[in-house]
Amino acid sequence: MPTEQSPAQSPPRRTGRRLVVPAVLILAVAVVGGGVAWSVHRGPGTPSGEPPVPVQTTTVVRTDLATTVSLTGTLGYGRAEPVKGGRSGTVTWLPAAGATVTRGKQLYRIDDRPVPLFYGGLPLYRDLAEPGTVGRDVRIIATNLKALGYEIGYQPVPGEKVVRPAKAGPTTPASGQNSTSGQQKSASGPGATATGQVRAGSEPGQPASAQAASGQGASGQAASGQGASGQEAAGQGAAAPTPAAGGTAAAPARVVVRKGEGVLTGSLMRAIKRWQQDVELPVTGRIAVGDVVVLPGAVRVDAVTALRGDDAETPLLTVTPTAKVITVQATVTEAGTVHRGDRVTVTLPGDKTVDGTVSAVGTTVAQDDAAGPTSEPKRAVTVTVDEDLTGTDAADVRVDLVGETRPDVLAVPVGALVALSEGGYALQRADDDRFVAVATGMFAKGMVEVSGDGITEDLKVVTTS
């Protein structure tokens, strides 16, 4: 019958335990040594019941890498600009907020007369009334009337000389001339100056050599006042000065047309009259300051700031461009790496992404008052998108701007890198499982630039993803 073991019989078990400990240590050392040997000389394993674990591979590619800077932007119509009436009068009509106004359409009414919108980069600063007037403001009128379908006739090209008539002087005929008998016409009729040169207002810019001699009538011309070349004067009534008795007429001014300038010719003044008649303005052939409002393009009325009955020389409304844009407030450092024309990626609400282009980089550095006095000054970057964003008028978006760029480099997915115990990284070749040390460069969008001995394009390596 078995008997219960007494406590005095326990030492042999402790001895056994002591004997087991070295064996365990020896086994552990053997296992670790075998593991080290296996990791260094990874050879084909012995067959087992489990299938080998498949590995993922990728290839080394040659590509361009670029870092991105993600900034927060605001989708809208851009900064609203104020517009005020350009002349005195009473405001009698204003558009509604949100309205779109295009070329030739009225933006507001003063004294119940429409003030149409013309496109251009220069506001009208003078009355355009004298035939032969040359300037960029004249070009704006000519360009807009032509775009609206009016025939403006020939416009002198840059470098061409035109003759502006001198200011009218005393009209007393010289001694020996009969100005009322009708026996001989003077050269002061429309289309000619006192020296026989065509005025710039005549169909335009004719050289002096094309005209009759000074003081002589146009032989064979009718008494209708046509110039010596048979061309019509622009102003229809701005006669050249006739010298007073014993005196000489003031010489007409010669003007060279420069790039971007236009000339107020007779044809252009007739086009102005036809346009004035169509838009129900007084038909004068002249454009006064405030008759039209000149802005860079079509506008959207952002807000109306005046009331009907107000003085027209005050701010009347604010306008924005009609296209939606994204405004990004970038630090000076960030904005310094951005250039007009750079491509960007915009992430809209709902994680929808669209491509865009930097259309403007502001030059004004401003402090963000909302961020406090210690915030870094910023510059505005304007981005336009390639897609129609109908239905979304305002939203916060993310804009990914391209930063540093590394063109034509070898790269692999980041998951292909193997960290070495002694430091640095390696790639594991897929053909023979060897590890090849590499130097890393730029990390961008899940890819990493690599270089080293034996690293070539299309080399197949092991990766985790």
Coordinates of C-alpha atoms in Angstrom, one line a residue:
M1 CA 0.0 0.0 0.0
P2 CA 1.5 3.3 -1.0
T3 CA 2.4 5.6 1.8
E4 CA 2.5 9.4 1.8
Q5 CA 5.9 10.9 1.3
S6 CA 7.3 12.8 4.3
P7 CA 8.9 16.2 4.1
A8 CA 12.3 14.7 4.8
Q9 CA 12.3 13.2 1.3
S10 CA 12.2 16.6 -0.7
P11 CA 16.0 17.3 -1.2
P12 CA 16.4 14.9 -4.1
R13 CA 13.8 17.0 -6.0
R14 CA 15.8 20.2 -5.4
T15 CA 18.9 18.4 -6.7
G16 CA 17.0 17.4 -9.8
R17 CA 16.1 20.9 -10.3
R18 CA 19.6 22.0 -10.0
L19 CA 20.7 19.5 -12.5
V20 CA 18.0 20.7 -15.0
V21 CA 19.0 24.3 -14.9
P22 CA 22.3 23.9 -16.8
A23 CA 20.6 21.7 -19.3
V24 CA 18.1 24.4 -20.0
L25 CA 20.8 27.0 -20.3
I26 CA 22.7 24.8 -22.7
L27 CA 19.5 24.3 -24.8
A28 CA 18.8 28.0 -24.9
V29 CA 22.4 28.8 -26.0
A30 CA 22.1 26.2 -28.7
V31 CA 18.8 27.6 -29.9
V32 CA 20.1 31.2 -29.9
G33 CA 23.2 30.1 -31.7
G34 CA 21.2 28.3 -34.3
G35 CA 19.0 31.3 -34.8
V36 CA 21.9 33.6 -35.3
A37 CA 23.4 31.1 -37.8
W38 CA 20.0 30.9 -39.6
S39 CA 19.6 34.7 -39.8
V40 CA 23.1 35.1 -41.3
H41 CA 23.0 32.1 -43.6
R42 CA 19.3 31.9 -44.5
G43 CA 19.2 28.8 -46.6
P44 CA 16.3 26.6 -47.7
G45 CA 14.4 25.2 -44.7
T46 CA 13.7 21.6 -44.1
P47 CA 10.4 20.4 -45.5
S48 CA 7.5 20.7 -43.1
G49 CA 3.8 20.3 -43.1
E50 CA 3.2 24.1 -43.5
P51 CA 3.6 25.8 -46.9
P52 CA 6.1 28.6 -47.2
V53 CA 4.9 32.1 -46.5
P54 CA 4.7 34.1 -49.8
V55 CA 6.6 37.4 -49.9
Q56 CA 5.7 40.6 -51.7
T57 CA 8.1 42.1 -54.2
T58 CA 8.5 45.4 -55.9
T59 CA 10.9 47.0 -58.3
V60 CA 13.2 50.0 -58.1
V61 CA 11.8 52.8 -60.3
R62 CA 13.2 56.0 -61.7
T63 CA 10.9 58.8 -61.0
D64 CA 10.5 62.4 -59.7
L65 CA 9.9 62.9 -56.0
A66 CA 8.6 66.1 -54.4
T67 CA 7.6 67.0 -50.9
T68 CA 4.3 68.7 -50.2
V69 CA 3.2 71.4 -47.9
S70 CA -0.4 71.1 -46.7
L71 CA -2.1 74.4 -45.9
T72 CA -5.7 75.4 -45.1
G73 CA -7.5 77.5 -47.6
T74 CA -10.9 79.1 -48.0
L75 CA -13.1 78.5 -51.1
G76 CA -15.0 81.6 -52.3
Y77 CA -14.9 84.3 -54.9
G78 CA -11.8 86.1 -53.7
R79 CA -11.5 89.5 -52.2
A80 CA -14.3 92.0 -52.8
E81 CA -13.3 95.3 -54.3
P82 CA -15.3 98.5 -53.9
V83 CA -16.7 100.4 -56.9
K84 CA -17.8 104.0 -56.8
G85 CA -19.5 106.2 -59.4
G86 CA -17.0 108.1 -61.5
R87 CA -19.0 111.3 -61.9
S88 CA -21.5 113.4 -60.0
G89 CA -25.2 112.6 -60.1
T90 CA -27.8 110.7 -58.3
V91 CA -27.9 106.9 -58.0
T92 CA -31.2 105.7 -59.5
W93 CA -30.6 101.9 -59.8
L94 CA -28.3 99.3 -58.3
P95 CA -28.0 95.5 -59.0
A96 CA -28.9 92.9 -56.4
A97 CA -26.2 91.1 -54.5
G98 CA -25.1 87.9 -56.2
A99 CA -25.8 89.3 -59.7
T100 CA -23.3 88.7 -62.5
V101 CA -22.5 91.6 -64.8
T102 CA -20.6 91.1 -68.1
R103 CA -19.1 93.4 -70.8
G104 CA -21.5 96.0 -72.1
K105 CA -24.2 95.5 -69.4
Q106 CA -25.1 98.2 -67.0
L107 CA -23.5 97.9 -63.5
Y108 CA -25.6 100.8 -62.1
R109 CA -27.5 103.9 -63.2
I110 CA -26.8 107.5 -62.6
D111 CA -29.5 110.1 -63.3
D112 CA -31.4 107.3 -64.9
R113 CA -28.7 106.7 -67.4
P114 CA -26.9 103.3 -67.6
V115 CA -23.2 103.0 -66.7
P116 CA -22.0 100.0 -68.7
L117 CA -19.1 97.7 -67.8
F118 CA -16.0 97.7 -70.0
Y119 CA -13.1 95.3 -69.5
G120 CA -9.6 96.8 -69.0
G121 CA -6.9 97.5 -66.6
L122 CA -7.0 101.4 -66.6
P123 CA -9.9 103.5 -65.4
L124 CA -11.0 106.4 -67.6
Y125 CA -9.3 109.5 -66.3
R126 CA -10.1 112.1 -69.0
D127 CA -12.9 112.9 -71.5
L128 CA -12.3 111.3 -74.9
A129 CA -13.7 114.0 -77.2
E130 CA -10.9 115.4 -79.4
P131 CA -10.2 113.7 -82.7
G132 CA -6.7 112.3 -82.8
T133 CA -6.4 111.7 -79.0
V134 CA -3.9 108.9 -78.4
G135 CA -3.6 106.7 -75.3
R136 CA -4.3 103.4 -73.5
D137 CA -7.7 104.6 -72.5
V138 CA -8.6 105.1 -76.1
R139 CA -7.5 101.5 -76.7
I140 CA -9.8 100.2 -74.0
I141 CA -12.8 101.9 -75.7
A142 CA -11.8 100.6 -79.1
T143 CA -11.2 97.0 -77.8
N144 CA -14.5 96.8 -76.0
L145 CA -16.6 98.2 -78.8
K146 CA -15.0 95.8 -81.2
A147 CA -15.7 92.9 -78.8
L148 CA -19.3 94.0 -78.7
G149 CA -19.6 93.8 -82.5
Y150 CA -19.1 97.4 -83.6
E151 CA -17.0 98.2 -86.6
I152 CA -14.3 100.6 -85.4
G153 CA -12.3 100.9 -88.6
Y154 CA -8.5 100.9 -88.9
Q155 CA -6.4 101.6 -85.8
P156 CA -2.8 102.7 -86.2
V157 CA -0.1 100.2 -85.1
P158 CA 2.7 100.9 -82.6
G159 CA 5.4 103.0 -84.2
E160 CA 3.1 104.7 -86.6
K161 CA 3.0 108.5 -86.6
V162 CA -0.3 110.4 -86.4
V163 CA -0.9 114.1 -86.5
R164 CA -3.1 115.8 -84.0
P165 CA -4.6 119.1 -84.9
A166 CA -3.4 122.2 -83.1
K167 CA -5.7 124.1 -80.9
A168 CA -8.0 126.5 -82.9
G169 CA -6.5 130.0 -83.2
P170 CA -7.7 133.3 -84.6
T171 CA -9.8 132.7 -87.7
T172 CA -9.2 136.0 -89.4
P173 CA -8.2 135.3 -93.0
A174 CA -4.8 136.4 -94.2
S175 CA -4.7 139.5 -96.4
G176 CA -5.4 138.9 -100.0
Q177 CA -7.7 135.9 -99.2
N178 CA -11.4 135.9 -99.6
S179 CA -13.0 133.5 -97.1
T180 CA -16.6 134.3 -98.1
S181 CA -16.6 134.7 -101.8
G182 CA -16.3 131.0 -102.5
Q183 CA -13.7 131.6 -105.2
Q184 CA -11.1 129.4 -103.4
K185 CA -11.4 126.9 -100.5
S186 CA -8.7 127.0 -97.8
A187 CA -7.1 123.9 -96.5
S188 CA -8.8 124.2 -93.2
G189 CA -11.7 121.9 -94.1
P190 CA -12.3 118.6 -92.2
G191 CA -9.5 116.1 -92.8
A192 CA -6.7 118.6 -93.4
T193 CA -4.6 120.9 -91.3
A194 CA -3.5 124.4 -92.2
T195 CA -0.3 122.8 -93.6
G196 CA -2.2 120.3 -95.7
Q197 CA -1.6 117.3 -93.4
V198 CA -4.3 114.8 -92.4
R199 CA -5.4 115.1 -88.8
A200 CA -5.1 111.9 -86.7
G201 CA -8.8 112.0 -86.5
S202 CA -9.0 111.4 -90.2
E203 CA -9.0 107.8 -91.3
P204 CA -6.1 107.6 -89.5
G205 CA -2.4 108.4 -89.3
Q206 CA -1.9 109.5 -92.9
P207 CA 1.6 111.0 -93.6
A208 CA 2.0 114.6 -94.5
S209 CA 3.2 113.8 -98.0
A210 CA -0.2 112.4 -98.9
Q211 CA -1.8 115.8 -98.5
A212 CA -2.0 118.9 -100.6
A213 CA 0.5 121.8 -100.3
S214 CA 0.0 124.3 -97.6
G215 CA -2.6 127.0 -98.1
Q216 CA -4.0 125.4 -101.3
G217 CA -7.4 123.9 -101.8
A218 CA -7.9 120.2 -102.7
S219 CA -8.1 120.4 -106.5
G220 CA -11.0 118.4 -107.8
Q221 CA -12.5 118.0 -104.3
A222 CA -16.1 118.8 -103.7
A223 CA -16.9 121.6 -101.3
S224 CA -18.1 119.1 -98.8
G225 CA -15.0 119.6 -96.6
Q226 CA -13.1 116.3 -97.5
G227 CA -9.4 116.3 -97.0
A228 CA -6.8 116.3 -99.8
S229 CA -6.7 112.5 -99.8
G230 CA -10.4 112.2 -99.9
Q231 CA -10.6 110.9 -96.3
E232 CA -13.1 111.9 -93.7
A233 CA -12.2 113.8 -90.5
A234 CA -12.7 112.1 -87.3
G235 CA -14.2 114.8 -85.1
Q236 CA -16.6 116.0 -87.8
G237 CA -16.2 119.7 -87.1
A238 CA -12.9 120.3 -85.3
A239 CA -11.4 122.6 -87.9
A240 CA -7.7 123.3 -88.1
P241 CA -6.7 126.8 -87.3
T242 CA -6.5 129.4 -90.0
P243 CA -3.7 131.9 -89.6
A244 CA -4.6 135.4 -88.6
A245 CA -3.7 138.3 -90.9
G246 CA 0.0 138.6 -91.1
G247 CA 0.5 135.5 -88.9
T248 CA 1.0 131.7 -89.3
A249 CA -1.1 128.8 -88.1
A250 CA 0.0 126.7 -85.1
A251 CA 1.8 123.6 -86.3
P252 CA -0.1 120.3 -85.7
A253 CA 1.5 117.9 -83.2
R254 CA 3.0 114.6 -84.4
V255 CA 2.5 111.7 -82.1
V256 CA 4.0 108.3 -82.3
V257 CA 1.6 105.5 -81.3
R258 CA 3.1 103.3 -78.6
K259 CA 2.3 99.7 -77.7
G260 CA -1.1 99.3 -76.1
E261 CA -2.3 102.7 -77.3
G262 CA -5.3 103.6 -79.5
V263 CA -6.3 106.6 -81.6
L264 CA -9.6 108.3 -81.5
T265 CA -10.3 108.2 -85.2
G266 CA -13.3 109.2 -87.2
S267 CA -14.4 105.5 -87.5
L268 CA -14.1 105.0 -83.8
M269 CA -16.1 108.0 -83.0
R270 CA -18.9 106.8 -85.3
A271 CA -18.8 103.5 -83.6
I272 CA -19.2 105.3 -80.3
K273 CA -22.3 107.0 -81.6
R274 CA -23.9 103.8 -82.8
W275 CA -23.2 102.2 -79.4
Q276 CA -24.5 105.2 -77.5
Q277 CA -27.7 105.0 -79.5
D278 CA -28.1 101.3 -78.8
V279 CA -27.7 101.7 -75.0
E280 CA -29.9 104.8 -74.9
L281 CA -27.1 107.3 -74.0
P282 CA -26.8 110.8 -75.5
V283 CA -25.4 110.3 -79.0
T284 CA -22.3 112.5 -79.0
G285 CA -19.4 110.4 -80.2
R286 CA -17.6 111.2 -77.1
I287 CA -16.8 109.3 -73.9
A288 CA -16.7 111.3 -70.6
V289 CA -15.2 110.2 -67.3
G290 CA -17.9 108.1 -65.5
D291 CA -19.8 107.2 -68.7
V292 CA -18.5 103.6 -68.3
V293 CA -16.9 101.7 -65.5
V294 CA -13.7 99.8 -66.4
L295 CA -12.8 96.6 -64.4
P296 CA -10.6 93.6 -65.3
G297 CA -13.4 91.4 -66.4
A298 CA -16.9 90.1 -65.6
V299 CA -17.9 90.7 -62.0
R300 CA -20.2 89.2 -59.3
V301 CA -21.9 91.7 -57.1
D302 CA -20.8 90.8 -53.6
A303 CA -22.6 93.5 -51.7
V304 CA -24.5 96.8 -52.3
T305 CA -23.3 99.6 -50.1
A306 CA -25.3 102.6 -51.4
L307 CA -29.0 103.4 -51.7
R308 CA -31.0 104.8 -54.5
G309 CA -30.9 108.6 -54.2
D310 CA -27.3 108.6 -52.8
D311 CA -24.6 110.8 -54.3
A312 CA -23.0 108.8 -57.1
E313 CA -19.4 109.8 -56.2
T314 CA -19.5 107.6 -53.1
P315 CA -18.7 103.8 -53.0
L316 CA -21.8 102.1 -54.5
L317 CA -21.1 98.4 -54.3
T318 CA -18.4 95.7 -53.9
V319 CA -17.6 93.2 -56.6
T320 CA -15.6 90.0 -57.0
P321 CA -14.5 87.9 -60.0
T322 CA -17.2 85.4 -61.2
A323 CA -14.9 82.4 -60.9
K324 CA -14.5 80.7 -57.6
V325 CA -11.0 80.7 -56.1
I326 CA -9.2 79.4 -53.1
T327 CA -7.3 81.8 -50.9
V328 CA -4.5 80.4 -48.8
Q329 CA -2.7 82.4 -46.1
A330 CA 0.9 81.2 -46.3
T331 CA 3.8 82.2 -44.2
V332 CA 6.6 84.2 -45.8
T333 CA 8.8 81.1 -46.0
E334 CA 6.0 78.9 -47.5
A335 CA 5.0 81.6 -50.0
G336 CA 8.6 82.0 -51.1
T337 CA 8.6 78.5 -52.6
V338 CA 5.3 79.0 -54.5
H339 CA 5.2 80.5 -57.9
R340 CA 2.4 81.5 -60.3
G341 CA 1.5 78.5 -62.5
D342 CA 2.4 75.9 -59.9
R343 CA 0.1 72.9 -59.8
V344 CA -1.6 72.0 -56.5
T345 CA -4.0 69.4 -55.2
V346 CA -7.1 70.6 -53.4
T347 CA -9.1 68.4 -50.9
L348 CA -12.7 69.5 -50.7
P349 CA -15.3 68.6 -48.0
G350 CA -16.1 64.9 -48.3
D351 CA -12.5 64.1 -49.2
K352 CA -13.0 64.9 -52.9
T353 CA -9.8 66.0 -54.5
V354 CA -9.4 68.3 -57.5
D355 CA -6.4 69.7 -59.3
G356 CA -5.7 73.4 -59.3
T357 CA -3.2 76.1 -60.3
V358 CA -1.6 78.9 -58.4
S359 CA -3.0 82.0 -60.1
A360 CA -1.4 84.7 -57.9
V361 CA 1.0 85.1 -55.1
G362 CA 0.4 88.2 -53.0
T363 CA 3.3 90.7 -52.5
T364 CA 1.8 92.2 -49.4
V365 CA 2.9 90.8 -46.0
A366 CA 0.2 91.1 -43.4
Q367 CA -0.1 90.1 -39.8
D368 CA -3.0 87.8 -38.9
D369 CA -4.8 89.8 -36.2
A370 CA -7.0 86.9 -35.2
A371 CA -3.9 84.8 -34.4
G372 CA -2.4 87.4 -32.1
P373 CA 0.6 89.7 -32.3
T374 CA 3.1 87.0 -32.0
S375 CA 1.9 85.1 -35.1
E376 CA 4.1 84.9 -38.2
P377 CA 3.3 87.4 -41.0
K378 CA 1.6 85.8 -44.0
R379 CA 1.1 86.4 -47.7
A380 CA -2.1 85.5 -49.7
V381 CA -1.8 82.8 -52.3
T382 CA -4.7 82.4 -54.8
V383 CA -5.5 79.1 -56.3
T384 CA -8.0 78.3 -59.2
V385 CA -9.4 74.8 -59.6
D386 CA -9.9 73.0 -62.9
E387 CA -13.4 71.7 -62.1
D388 CA -16.8 73.4 -61.8
L389 CA -17.6 73.7 -58.1
T390 CA -21.3 74.6 -58.6
G391 CA -23.2 74.1 -55.4
T392 CA -20.3 75.0 -53.0
D393 CA -19.9 78.7 -52.6
A394 CA -17.8 78.7 -49.4
A395 CA -15.8 76.1 -47.5
D396 CA -12.6 75.3 -45.8
V397 CA -10.3 73.2 -47.9
R398 CA -6.8 71.7 -47.8
V399 CA -4.3 72.7 -50.4
D400 CA -1.2 70.6 -51.0
L401 CA 1.6 72.7 -52.4
V402 CA 4.6 71.2 -54.0
G403 CA 7.8 71.8 -51.9
E404 CA 11.3 70.5 -52.7
T405 CA 11.6 68.4 -55.8
R406 CA 14.1 65.7 -56.7
P407 CA 13.9 64.8 -60.4
D408 CA 15.0 61.5 -62.0
V409 CA 15.9 59.5 -58.9
L410 CA 15.7 55.8 -58.0
A411 CA 13.0 55.1 -55.5
V412 CA 11.2 52.2 -53.7
P413 CA 8.2 52.0 -51.4
V414 CA 9.2 52.8 -47.8
G415 CA 8.1 49.3 -46.8
A416 CA 11.0 47.8 -48.8
L417 CA 13.6 49.3 -46.4
V418 CA 15.2 47.0 -43.9
A419 CA 16.7 48.6 -40.8
L420 CA 20.2 47.2 -40.0
S421 CA 21.3 46.6 -36.4
E422 CA 24.5 48.5 -37.0
G423 CA 22.6 51.5 -38.4
G424 CA 21.4 52.5 -41.8
Y425 CA 19.1 50.6 -44.3
A426 CA 19.3 47.9 -46.8
L427 CA 17.1 46.3 -49.5
Q428 CA 16.6 42.6 -49.8
R429 CA 17.0 41.3 -53.3
A430 CA 14.2 39.0 -54.4
D431 CA 16.4 36.8 -56.6
D432 CA 18.9 35.6 -54.0
D433 CA 17.7 37.0 -50.7
R434 CA 20.9 39.0 -50.2
F435 CA 20.8 42.3 -48.4
V436 CA 22.3 45.4 -50.1
A437 CA 23.0 48.5 -48.1
V438 CA 21.5 51.7 -49.5
A439 CA 21.7 55.4 -48.8
T440 CA 18.3 57.1 -48.5
G441 CA 17.3 60.5 -49.7
M442 CA 14.0 62.2 -49.9
F443 CA 10.8 60.6 -48.5
A444 CA 7.6 61.6 -50.3
K445 CA 4.2 60.1 -50.7
G446 CA 5.2 56.6 -49.4
M447 CA 8.3 56.5 -51.6
V448 CA 11.9 56.9 -50.7
E449 CA 14.9 57.8 -52.8
V450 CA 17.6 55.1 -52.6
S451 CA 21.2 54.8 -54.0
G452 CA 24.1 52.3 -53.6
D453 CA 26.2 49.7 -55.2
G454 CA 24.1 47.3 -57.2
I455 CA 20.9 49.4 -57.0
T456 CA 19.6 49.8 -60.5
E457 CA 16.3 50.6 -62.2
D458 CA 13.9 47.6 -62.4
L459 CA 15.8 45.6 -59.6
K460 CA 13.3 43.4 -57.9
V461 CA 13.3 43.6 -54.1
V462 CA 11.3 42.3 -51.2
T463 CA 8.7 44.7 -49.6
T464 CA 6.1 44.6 -46.9
S465 CA 3.6 46.6 -48.8

